[in-house]
PDB file of C-alpha atoms and ligand atoms in Angstrom:
ATOM      1  CA  MET A   1      19.860  48.218   6.093  1.00 34.00           C
ATOM      2  CA  SER A   2      16.082  48.338   6.047  1.00 42.00           C
ATOM      3  CA  ARG A   3      14.038  50.445   3.712  1.00 44.00           C
ATOM      4  CA  TRP A   4      13.442  52.913   6.574  1.00 48.00           C
ATOM      5  CA  GLY A   5      17.064  53.010   7.722  1.00 54.00           C
ATOM      6  CA  THR A   6      18.227  51.239  10.852  1.00 57.00           C
ATOM      7  CA  LEU A   7      17.551  52.186  14.446  1.00 58.00           C
ATOM      8  CA  ASP A   8      19.468  51.003  17.505  1.00 63.00           C
ATOM      9  CA  PRO A   9      17.831  48.043  19.286  1.00 61.00           C
ATOM     10  CA  MET A  10      15.164  49.454  21.535  1.00 92.00           C
ATOM     11  CA  THR A  11      11.575  49.079  22.696  1.00 97.00           C
ATOM     12  CA  ALA A  12       8.822  50.436  20.486  1.00 98.00           C
ATOM     13  CA  CYS A  13       5.134  50.873  21.304  1.00 98.00           C
ATOM     14  CA  ILE A  14       2.884  50.676  18.243  1.00 98.00           C
ATOM     15  CA  THR A  15      -0.839  51.405  18.295  1.00 99.00           C
ATOM     16  CA  GLY A  16      -2.956  49.567  15.758  1.00 99.00           C
ATOM     17  CA  ALA A  17      -0.130  47.064  15.360  1.00 99.00           C
ATOM     18  CA  THR A  18      -2.245  44.116  14.191  1.00 99.00           C
ATOM     19  CA  ALA A  19      -3.131  45.259  10.657  1.00 98.00           C
ATOM     20  CA  GLY A  20      -2.140  47.486   7.784  1.00 98.00           C
ATOM     21  CA  ILE A  21       0.474  50.185   8.367  1.00 98.00           C
ATOM     22  CA  GLY A  22       0.864  49.410  12.076  1.00 98.00           C
ATOM     23  CA  LEU A  23       1.580  45.778  11.284  1.00 98.00           C
ATOM     24  CA  ALA A  24       4.249  46.879   8.788  1.00 98.00           C
ATOM     25  CA  PHE A  25       5.891  48.973  11.548  1.00 98.00           C
ATOM     26  CA  ALA A  26       5.741  46.011  13.935  1.00 98.00           C
ATOM     27  CA  GLU A  27       7.272  43.573  11.436  1.00 98.00           C
ATOM     28  CA  GLU A  28      10.040  45.973  10.410  1.00 97.00           C
ATOM     29  CA  LEU A  29      10.997  47.012  13.940  1.00 97.00           C
ATOM     30  CA  ALA A  30      10.957  43.405  15.180  1.00 98.00           C
ATOM     31  CA  ALA A  31      13.149  42.393  12.219  1.00 97.00           C
ATOM     32  CA  GLN A  32      15.609  45.087  13.333  1.00 95.00           C
ATOM     33  CA  GLY A  33      15.715  43.530  16.823  1.00 96.00           C
ATOM     34  CA  SER A  34      13.413  45.874  18.679  1.00 97.00           C
ATOM     35  CA  ASP A  35      11.236  44.658  21.513  1.00 98.00           C
ATOM     36  CA  LEU A  36       7.632  45.713  21.041  1.00 98.00           C
ATOM     37  CA  VAL A  37       4.561  46.756  22.972  1.00 98.00           C
ATOM     38  CA  VAL A  38       1.657  46.139  20.601  1.00 99.00           C
ATOM     39  CA  VAL A  39      -1.668  47.903  21.137  1.00 99.00           C
ATOM     40  CA  ALA A  40      -5.098  47.232  19.589  1.00 99.00           C
ATOM     41  CA  ARG A  41      -8.523  46.068  20.794  1.00 98.00           C
ATOM     42  CA  ASP A  42      -8.588  42.429  19.622  1.00 98.00           C
ATOM     43  CA  THR A  43      -6.622  40.368  22.145  1.00 98.00           C
ATOM     44  CA  THR A  44      -6.604  37.194  20.054  1.00 98.00           C
ATOM     45  CA  ARG A  45      -5.043  38.978  17.100  1.00 98.00           C
ATOM     46  CA  LEU A  46      -2.525  40.735  19.381  1.00 99.00           C
ATOM     47  CA  GLU A  47      -1.452  37.452  20.986  1.00 98.00           C
ATOM     48  CA  ALA A  48      -1.052  35.741  17.608  1.00 99.00           C
ATOM     49  CA  LEU A  49       1.127  38.644  16.432  1.00 99.00           C
ATOM     50  CA  ALA A  50       3.234  38.539  19.601  1.00 98.00           C
ATOM     51  CA  GLU A  51       3.771  34.797  19.236  1.00 98.00           C
ATOM     52  CA  ARG A  52       4.732  35.074  15.557  1.00 98.00           C
ATOM     53  CA  LEU A  53       7.121  38.043  15.825  1.00 98.00           C
ATOM     54  CA  GLY A  54       8.657  36.720  19.033  1.00 98.00           C
ATOM     55  CA  SER A  55       9.500  33.359  17.481  1.00 98.00           C
ATOM     56  CA  GLN A  56      10.566  34.799  14.105  1.00 98.00           C
ATOM     57  CA  HIS A  57      12.896  37.482  15.467  1.00 98.00           C
ATOM     58  CA  GLY A  58      13.700  36.486  19.074  1.00 98.00           C
ATOM     59  CA  VAL A  59      12.304  39.744  20.440  1.00 98.00           C
ATOM     60  CA  THR A  60       9.973  40.311  23.373  1.00 98.00           C
ATOM     61  CA  VAL A  61       6.490  41.355  22.298  1.00 98.00           C
ATOM     62  CA  GLU A  62       4.205  42.643  25.037  1.00 98.00           C
ATOM     63  CA  VAL A  63       0.468  42.641  24.368  1.00 98.00           C
ATOM     64  CA  LEU A  64      -1.541  45.633  25.532  1.00 98.00           C
ATOM     65  CA  ALA A  65      -5.238  45.366  24.664  1.00 98.00           C
ATOM     66  CA  ALA A  66      -6.848  48.790  24.766  1.00 99.00           C
ATOM     67  CA  ASP A  67      -9.635  50.680  23.039  1.00 98.00           C
ATOM     68  CA  LEU A  68      -8.091  54.072  22.360  1.00 99.00           C
ATOM     69  CA  ALA A  69     -11.535  55.617  21.905  1.00 98.00           C
ATOM     70  CA  THR A  70     -12.019  55.268  25.672  1.00 98.00           C
ATOM     71  CA  ASP A  71     -10.502  57.042  28.677  1.00 98.00           C
ATOM     72  CA  ALA A  72      -9.696  53.685  30.298  1.00 98.00           C
ATOM     73  CA  GLY A  73      -7.965  52.357  27.174  1.00 98.00           C
ATOM     74  CA  CYS A  74      -5.866  55.484  26.789  1.00 99.00           C
ATOM     75  CA  ALA A  75      -4.971  55.397  30.487  1.00 99.00           C
ATOM     76  CA  ARG A  76      -3.672  51.810  30.210  1.00 98.00           C
ATOM     77  CA  VAL A  77      -1.321  52.734  27.407  1.00 99.00           C
ATOM     78  CA  MET A  78      -0.302  56.030  29.029  1.00 99.00           C
ATOM     79  CA  ASP A  79       0.646  54.192  32.231  1.00 98.00           C
ATOM     80  CA  ARG A  80       2.845  51.825  30.235  1.00 98.00           C
ATOM     81  CA  LEU A  81       4.473  54.673  28.289  1.00 98.00           C
ATOM     82  CA  ALA A  82       5.249  56.597  31.475  1.00 98.00           C
ATOM     83  CA  ASP A  83       6.740  53.588  33.297  1.00 98.00           C
ATOM     84  CA  ALA A  84      10.342  54.684  33.833  1.00 96.00           C
ATOM     85  CA  SER A  85      11.407  51.171  34.846  1.00 96.00           C
ATOM     86  CA  ARG A  86      10.561  49.850  31.348  1.00 96.00           C
ATOM     87  CA  PRO A  87      11.411  52.710  28.981  1.00 97.00           C
ATOM     88  CA  ILE A  88       9.758  53.052  25.590  1.00 98.00           C
ATOM     89  CA  ASP A  89      12.164  54.468  22.992  1.00 97.00           C
ATOM     90  CA  VAL A  90       9.752  54.774  20.077  1.00 97.00           C
ATOM     91  CA  LEU A  91       6.027  55.511  20.104  1.00 98.00           C
ATOM     92  CA  VAL A  92       4.140  54.963  16.853  1.00 98.00           C
ATOM     93  CA  ASN A  93       0.692  56.592  17.027  1.00 98.00           C
ATOM     94  CA  ASN A  94      -0.875  54.697  14.153  1.00 98.00           C
ATOM     95  CA  ALA A  95      -4.296  53.339  15.197  1.00 99.00           C
ATOM     96  CA  GLY A  96      -7.024  54.924  13.140  1.00 98.00           C
ATOM     97  CA  PHE A  97      -9.907  54.512  10.768  1.00 97.00           C
ATOM     98  CA  GLY A  98     -12.240  56.571   8.620  1.00 96.00           C
ATOM     99  CA  VAL A  99     -16.004  56.974   8.889  1.00 96.00           C
ATOM    100  CA  ASN A 100     -17.753  56.427   5.615  1.00 91.00           C
ATOM    101  CA  GLN A 101     -20.685  58.759   6.075  1.00 95.00           C
ATOM    102  CA  GLY A 102     -21.901  62.238   5.253  1.00 94.00           C
ATOM    103  CA  PHE A 103     -21.559  64.674   8.142  1.00 95.00           C
ATOM    104  CA  VAL A 104     -25.139  65.950   8.271  1.00 96.00           C
ATOM    105  CA  ALA A 105     -26.934  62.600   8.139  1.00 96.00           C
ATOM    106  CA  GLY A 106     -24.156  60.642   9.830  1.00 97.00           C
ATOM    107  CA  SER A 107     -23.758  59.429  13.399  1.00 98.00           C
ATOM    108  CA  LEU A 108     -22.286  62.021  15.769  1.00 98.00           C
ATOM    109  CA  ALA A 109     -21.006  59.200  17.984  1.00 98.00           C
ATOM    110  CA  ASP A 110     -18.951  57.822  15.079  1.00 98.00           C
ATOM    111  CA  GLU A 111     -17.484  61.258  14.321  1.00 98.00           C
ATOM    112  CA  GLU A 112     -16.533  61.656  17.984  1.00 98.00           C
ATOM    113  CA  ARG A 113     -15.003  58.176  18.151  1.00 98.00           C
ATOM    114  CA  LEU A 114     -12.836  59.067  15.168  1.00 98.00           C
ATOM    115  CA  LEU A 115     -11.631  62.250  16.892  1.00 98.00           C
ATOM    116  CA  ASP A 116     -11.024  60.318  20.126  1.00 98.00           C
ATOM    117  CA  VAL A 117      -8.716  57.808  18.410  1.00 98.00           C
ATOM    118  CA  LEU A 118      -7.014  59.986  15.804  1.00 98.00           C
ATOM    119  CA  VAL A 119      -6.636  63.147  17.886  1.00 98.00           C
ATOM    120  CA  ARG A 120      -7.231  62.676  21.609  1.00 98.00           C
ATOM    121  CA  ALA A 121      -5.351  59.357  21.896  1.00 99.00           C
ATOM    122  CA  THR A 122      -2.423  60.715  19.866  1.00 99.00           C
ATOM    123  CA  LEU A 123      -2.289  63.774  22.135  1.00 98.00           C
ATOM    124  CA  ARG A 124      -2.524  61.746  25.331  1.00 99.00           C
ATOM    125  CA  LEU A 125      -0.027  59.037  24.390  1.00 98.00           C
ATOM    126  CA  THR A 126       2.503  61.556  23.122  1.00 98.00           C
ATOM    127  CA  HIS A 127       2.139  63.550  26.343  1.00 98.00           C
ATOM    128  CA  ALA A 128       2.732  60.396  28.389  1.00 98.00           C
ATOM    129  CA  ALA A 129       5.761  59.250  26.377  1.00 98.00           C
ATOM    130  CA  LEU A 130       7.730  62.454  25.886  1.00 98.00           C
ATOM    131  CA  PRO A 131       8.822  63.393  29.426  1.00 97.00           C
ATOM    132  CA  GLY A 132      10.788  60.142  29.798  1.00 97.00           C
ATOM    133  CA  MET A 133      12.268  60.458  26.318  1.00 96.00           C
ATOM    134  CA  VAL A 134      13.382  64.034  26.991  1.00 95.00           C
ATOM    135  CA  GLN A 135      14.842  63.021  30.358  1.00 96.00           C
ATOM    136  CA  ARG A 136      16.734  60.108  28.780  1.00 95.00           C
ATOM    137  CA  GLY A 137      17.854  62.308  25.877  1.00 93.00           C
ATOM    138  CA  ARG A 138      16.650  59.694  23.409  1.00 93.00           C
ATOM    139  CA  GLY A 139      13.411  58.735  21.755  1.00 95.00           C
ATOM    140  CA  ASN A 140      11.124  59.069  18.762  1.00 95.00           C
ATOM    141  CA  VAL A 141       7.421  59.710  18.312  1.00 97.00           C
ATOM    142  CA  ILE A 142       6.046  58.776  14.897  1.00 98.00           C
ATOM    143  CA  ASN A 143       2.520  59.996  14.197  1.00 98.00           C
ATOM    144  CA  VAL A 144       0.864  58.388  11.187  1.00 98.00           C
ATOM    145  CA  SER A 145      -0.998  61.128   9.354  1.00 98.00           C
ATOM    146  CA  SER A 146      -2.360  61.230   5.801  1.00 98.00           C
ATOM    147  CA  VAL A 147      -2.356  63.322   2.657  1.00 98.00           C
ATOM    148  CA  ALA A 148      -6.070  63.589   3.453  1.00 97.00           C
ATOM    149  CA  GLY A 149      -4.986  66.243   5.959  1.00 97.00           C
ATOM    150  CA  TRP A 150      -4.372  68.592   3.014  1.00 96.00           C
ATOM    151  CA  VAL A 151      -7.871  68.102   1.582  1.00 95.00           C
ATOM    152  CA  PRO A 152     -10.887  69.923   3.041  1.00 91.00           C
ATOM    153  CA  MET A 153     -13.037  66.804   3.352  1.00 92.00           C
ATOM    154  CA  GLY A 154     -14.806  65.853   6.547  1.00 95.00           C
ATOM    155  CA  THR A 155     -13.749  64.967  10.073  1.00 97.00           C
ATOM    156  CA  TYR A 156     -11.111  62.428   9.001  1.00 98.00           C
ATOM    157  CA  ALA A 157      -9.243  65.024   6.934  1.00 98.00           C
ATOM    158  CA  ALA A 158      -9.557  67.616   9.699  1.00 98.00           C
ATOM    159  CA  ALA A 159      -8.204  65.131  12.235  1.00 98.00           C
ATOM    160  CA  LYS A 160      -5.226  64.246  10.015  1.00 98.00           C
ATOM    161  CA  SER A 161      -4.557  67.948   9.476  1.00 98.00           C
ATOM    162  CA  TRP A 162      -4.375  68.244  13.265  1.00 98.00           C
ATOM    163  CA  VAL A 163      -1.982  65.260  13.434  1.00 98.00           C
ATOM    164  CA  THR A 164       0.352  66.839  10.876  1.00 98.00           C
ATOM    165  CA  VAL A 165       0.391  70.326  12.410  1.00 98.00           C
ATOM    166  CA  PHE A 166       0.654  68.957  15.955  1.00 98.00           C
ATOM    167  CA  THR A 167       3.603  66.777  14.960  1.00 98.00           C
ATOM    168  CA  GLU A 168       5.432  69.491  13.046  1.00 97.00           C
ATOM    169  CA  GLY A 169       4.896  71.958  15.890  1.00 97.00           C
ATOM    170  CA  LEU A 170       6.142  69.486  18.462  1.00 97.00           C
ATOM    171  CA  GLY A 171       9.178  68.704  16.331  1.00 95.00           C
ATOM    172  CA  ALA A 172      10.024  72.396  16.083  1.00 95.00           C
ATOM    173  CA  ASP A 173       9.479  72.887  19.808  1.00 94.00           C
ATOM    174  CA  LEU A 174      11.623  69.912  20.851  1.00 93.00           C
ATOM    175  CA  SER A 175      14.431  70.805  18.464  1.00 90.00           C
ATOM    176  CA  GLY A 176      14.649  74.250  20.069  1.00 84.00           C
ATOM    177  CA  PHE A 177      13.358  76.100  17.014  1.00 78.00           C
ATOM    178  CA  TYR A 178      11.268  78.485  19.124  1.00 77.00           C
ATOM    179  CA  ARG A 179      13.934  79.164  21.759  1.00 74.00           C
TER     180      ARG A 179
HETATM  181  N1  NAP B 201      -4.923  52.725   4.653  1.00 91.87           N
HETATM  182  C1  NAP B 201      -4.639  53.876   4.052  1.00 91.87           C
HETATM  183  O1  NAP B 201      -4.765  54.040   2.816  1.00 91.87           O
HETATM  184  C2  NAP B 201      -4.103  55.023   4.850  1.00 91.87           C
HETATM  185  C3  NAP B 201      -3.607  56.148   4.199  1.00 91.87           C
HETATM  186  C4  NAP B 201      -3.093  57.196   4.953  1.00 91.87           C
HETATM  187  C5  NAP B 201      -3.107  57.129   6.339  1.00 91.87           C
HETATM  188  N2  NAP B 201      -3.632  56.048   6.940  1.00 91.87           N
HETATM  189  C6  NAP B 201      -3.618  56.021   8.402  1.00 91.87           C
HETATM  190  O2  NAP B 201      -2.784  54.947   8.796  1.00 91.87           O
HETATM  191  C7  NAP B 201      -3.220  54.426  10.041  1.00 91.87           C
HETATM  192  C8  NAP B 201      -3.447  52.927   9.896  1.00 91.87           C
HETATM  193  O3  NAP B 201      -4.405  52.721   8.875  1.00 91.87           O
HETATM  194  P1  NAP B 201      -4.604  51.267   8.247  1.00 91.87           P
HETATM  195  O4  NAP B 201      -5.400  51.431   6.990  1.00 91.87           O
HETATM  196  O5  NAP B 201      -3.284  50.571   8.207  1.00 91.87           O
HETATM  197  O6  NAP B 201      -5.570  50.620   9.366  1.00 91.87           O
HETATM  198  P2  NAP B 201      -6.152  49.122   9.478  1.00 91.87           P
HETATM  199  O7  NAP B 201      -5.491  48.208   8.516  1.00 91.87           O
HETATM  200  O8  NAP B 201      -7.649  49.234   9.455  1.00 91.87           O
HETATM  201  O9  NAP B 201      -5.699  48.726  10.964  1.00 91.87           O
HETATM  202  C9  NAP B 201      -6.159  49.493  12.042  1.00 91.87           C
HETATM  203  C10 NAP B 201      -5.426  49.067  13.291  1.00 91.87           C
HETATM  204  O10 NAP B 201      -5.835  49.939  14.365  1.00 91.87           O
HETATM  205  C11 NAP B 201      -6.457  49.168  15.398  1.00 91.87           C
HETATM  206  N3  NAP B 201      -7.536  49.972  15.966  1.00 91.87           N
HETATM  207  C12 NAP B 201      -8.642  50.437  15.326  1.00 91.87           C
HETATM  208  N4  NAP B 201      -9.429  51.106  16.180  1.00 91.87           N
HETATM  209  C13 NAP B 201      -8.801  51.078  17.382  1.00 91.87           C
HETATM  210  C14 NAP B 201      -9.126  51.570  18.676  1.00 91.87           C
HETATM  211  N5  NAP B 201     -10.290  52.208  18.927  1.00 91.87           N
HETATM  212  N6  NAP B 201      -8.249  51.380  19.690  1.00 91.87           N
HETATM  213  C15 NAP B 201      -7.093  50.701  19.466  1.00 91.87           C
HETATM  214  N7  NAP B 201      -6.741  50.209  18.279  1.00 91.87           N
HETATM  215  C16 NAP B 201      -7.591  50.378  17.241  1.00 91.87           C
HETATM  216  C17 NAP B 201      -6.931  47.873  14.714  1.00 91.87           C
HETATM  217  O11 NAP B 201      -7.009  46.752  15.589  1.00 91.87           O
HETATM  218  P3  NAP B 201      -8.367  46.412  16.409  1.00 91.87           P
HETATM  219  O12 NAP B 201      -9.498  46.459  15.410  1.00 91.87           O
HETATM  220  O13 NAP B 201      -8.128  45.077  17.020  1.00 91.87           O
HETATM  221  O14 NAP B 201      -8.497  47.477  17.464  1.00 91.87           O
HETATM  222  C18 NAP B 201      -5.767  47.666  13.723  1.00 91.87           C
HETATM  223  O15 NAP B 201      -4.664  47.098  14.389  1.00 91.87           O
HETATM  224  C19 NAP B 201      -4.482  55.200  10.407  1.00 91.87           C
HETATM  225  O16 NAP B 201      -4.168  56.241  11.292  1.00 91.87           O
HETATM  226  C20 NAP B 201      -4.963  55.728   9.064  1.00 91.87           C
HETATM  227  O17 NAP B 201      -5.746  56.891   9.216  1.00 91.87           O
HETATM  228  C21 NAP B 201      -4.122  54.983   6.234  1.00 91.87           C
END
C-alpha cells in the first residue's frame, strides 16, 4: 500500500514529471506498476527519467517533450491524450511555476506564460483526456493546485484559484451532482 493508496496498473500522463511534485507522482505511479507518459520541455532530463524508472520498475515510460506555454506543445500532448488506441487512464496536470515579480512593473509576457501553463494547458489537456475516460467508464484527472489559490496575491494565486474551482466544478459535473 502506498502513501496515496493503490491504483490498478494503468497508463498515466504526468506534466512537469522531471522535477518536484511531478517527479514524485512519476516515481510513485511507476513503483505501483503504471506505465507513464512524461511531459516537460527538457528532453535530456525526460530521457534520463524514462531510462531510470523503466529499469527500476519494469514499466514503459514514453517521453513527450512539449512546452505547454505554446499552442504546438499543448497540441502534441492533446493528440496523445485523445489517442484511443493507447488509452491514458490518469492525467496529472502538474507543470507550473511562479513569477517572482510585481504586477505593475513586471513583464506581461511572463504573466501570460504563467496563465498559459497553469490555466490554458490544464483546460486543454483535461478537455482532450476526458471524452475517452468517460467512454471507457474509467479514468482520473488530478490537477495540482495550491493553497495560494485561497490568497488574493497576484496572477499565480488567481490561476491556482481557477484550477481549484475548475476541478471541483468538473468533479461535481462528472459525478452527476448537477443532473
Ligand atoms: N513547490 C511548491 O511549494 C508548490 C506548492 C503548491 C503547488 N505547487 C504546484 O505544483 C506544481 C509543481 O511545482 P514544483 O515546485 O514541483 O515544480 P518544479 O520542481 O519547478 O518542476 C516543474 C516541472 O514542470 C516542468 N515545466 C515547467 N514549465 C513547463 C512548460 N512550459 N511546459 C512543460 N513543462 C514545464 C519542468 O520541466 P522543464 O523545465 O523541463 O519544462 C518540471 O518538470 C506546480 O503547478 C506548482 O504551481 C508547488
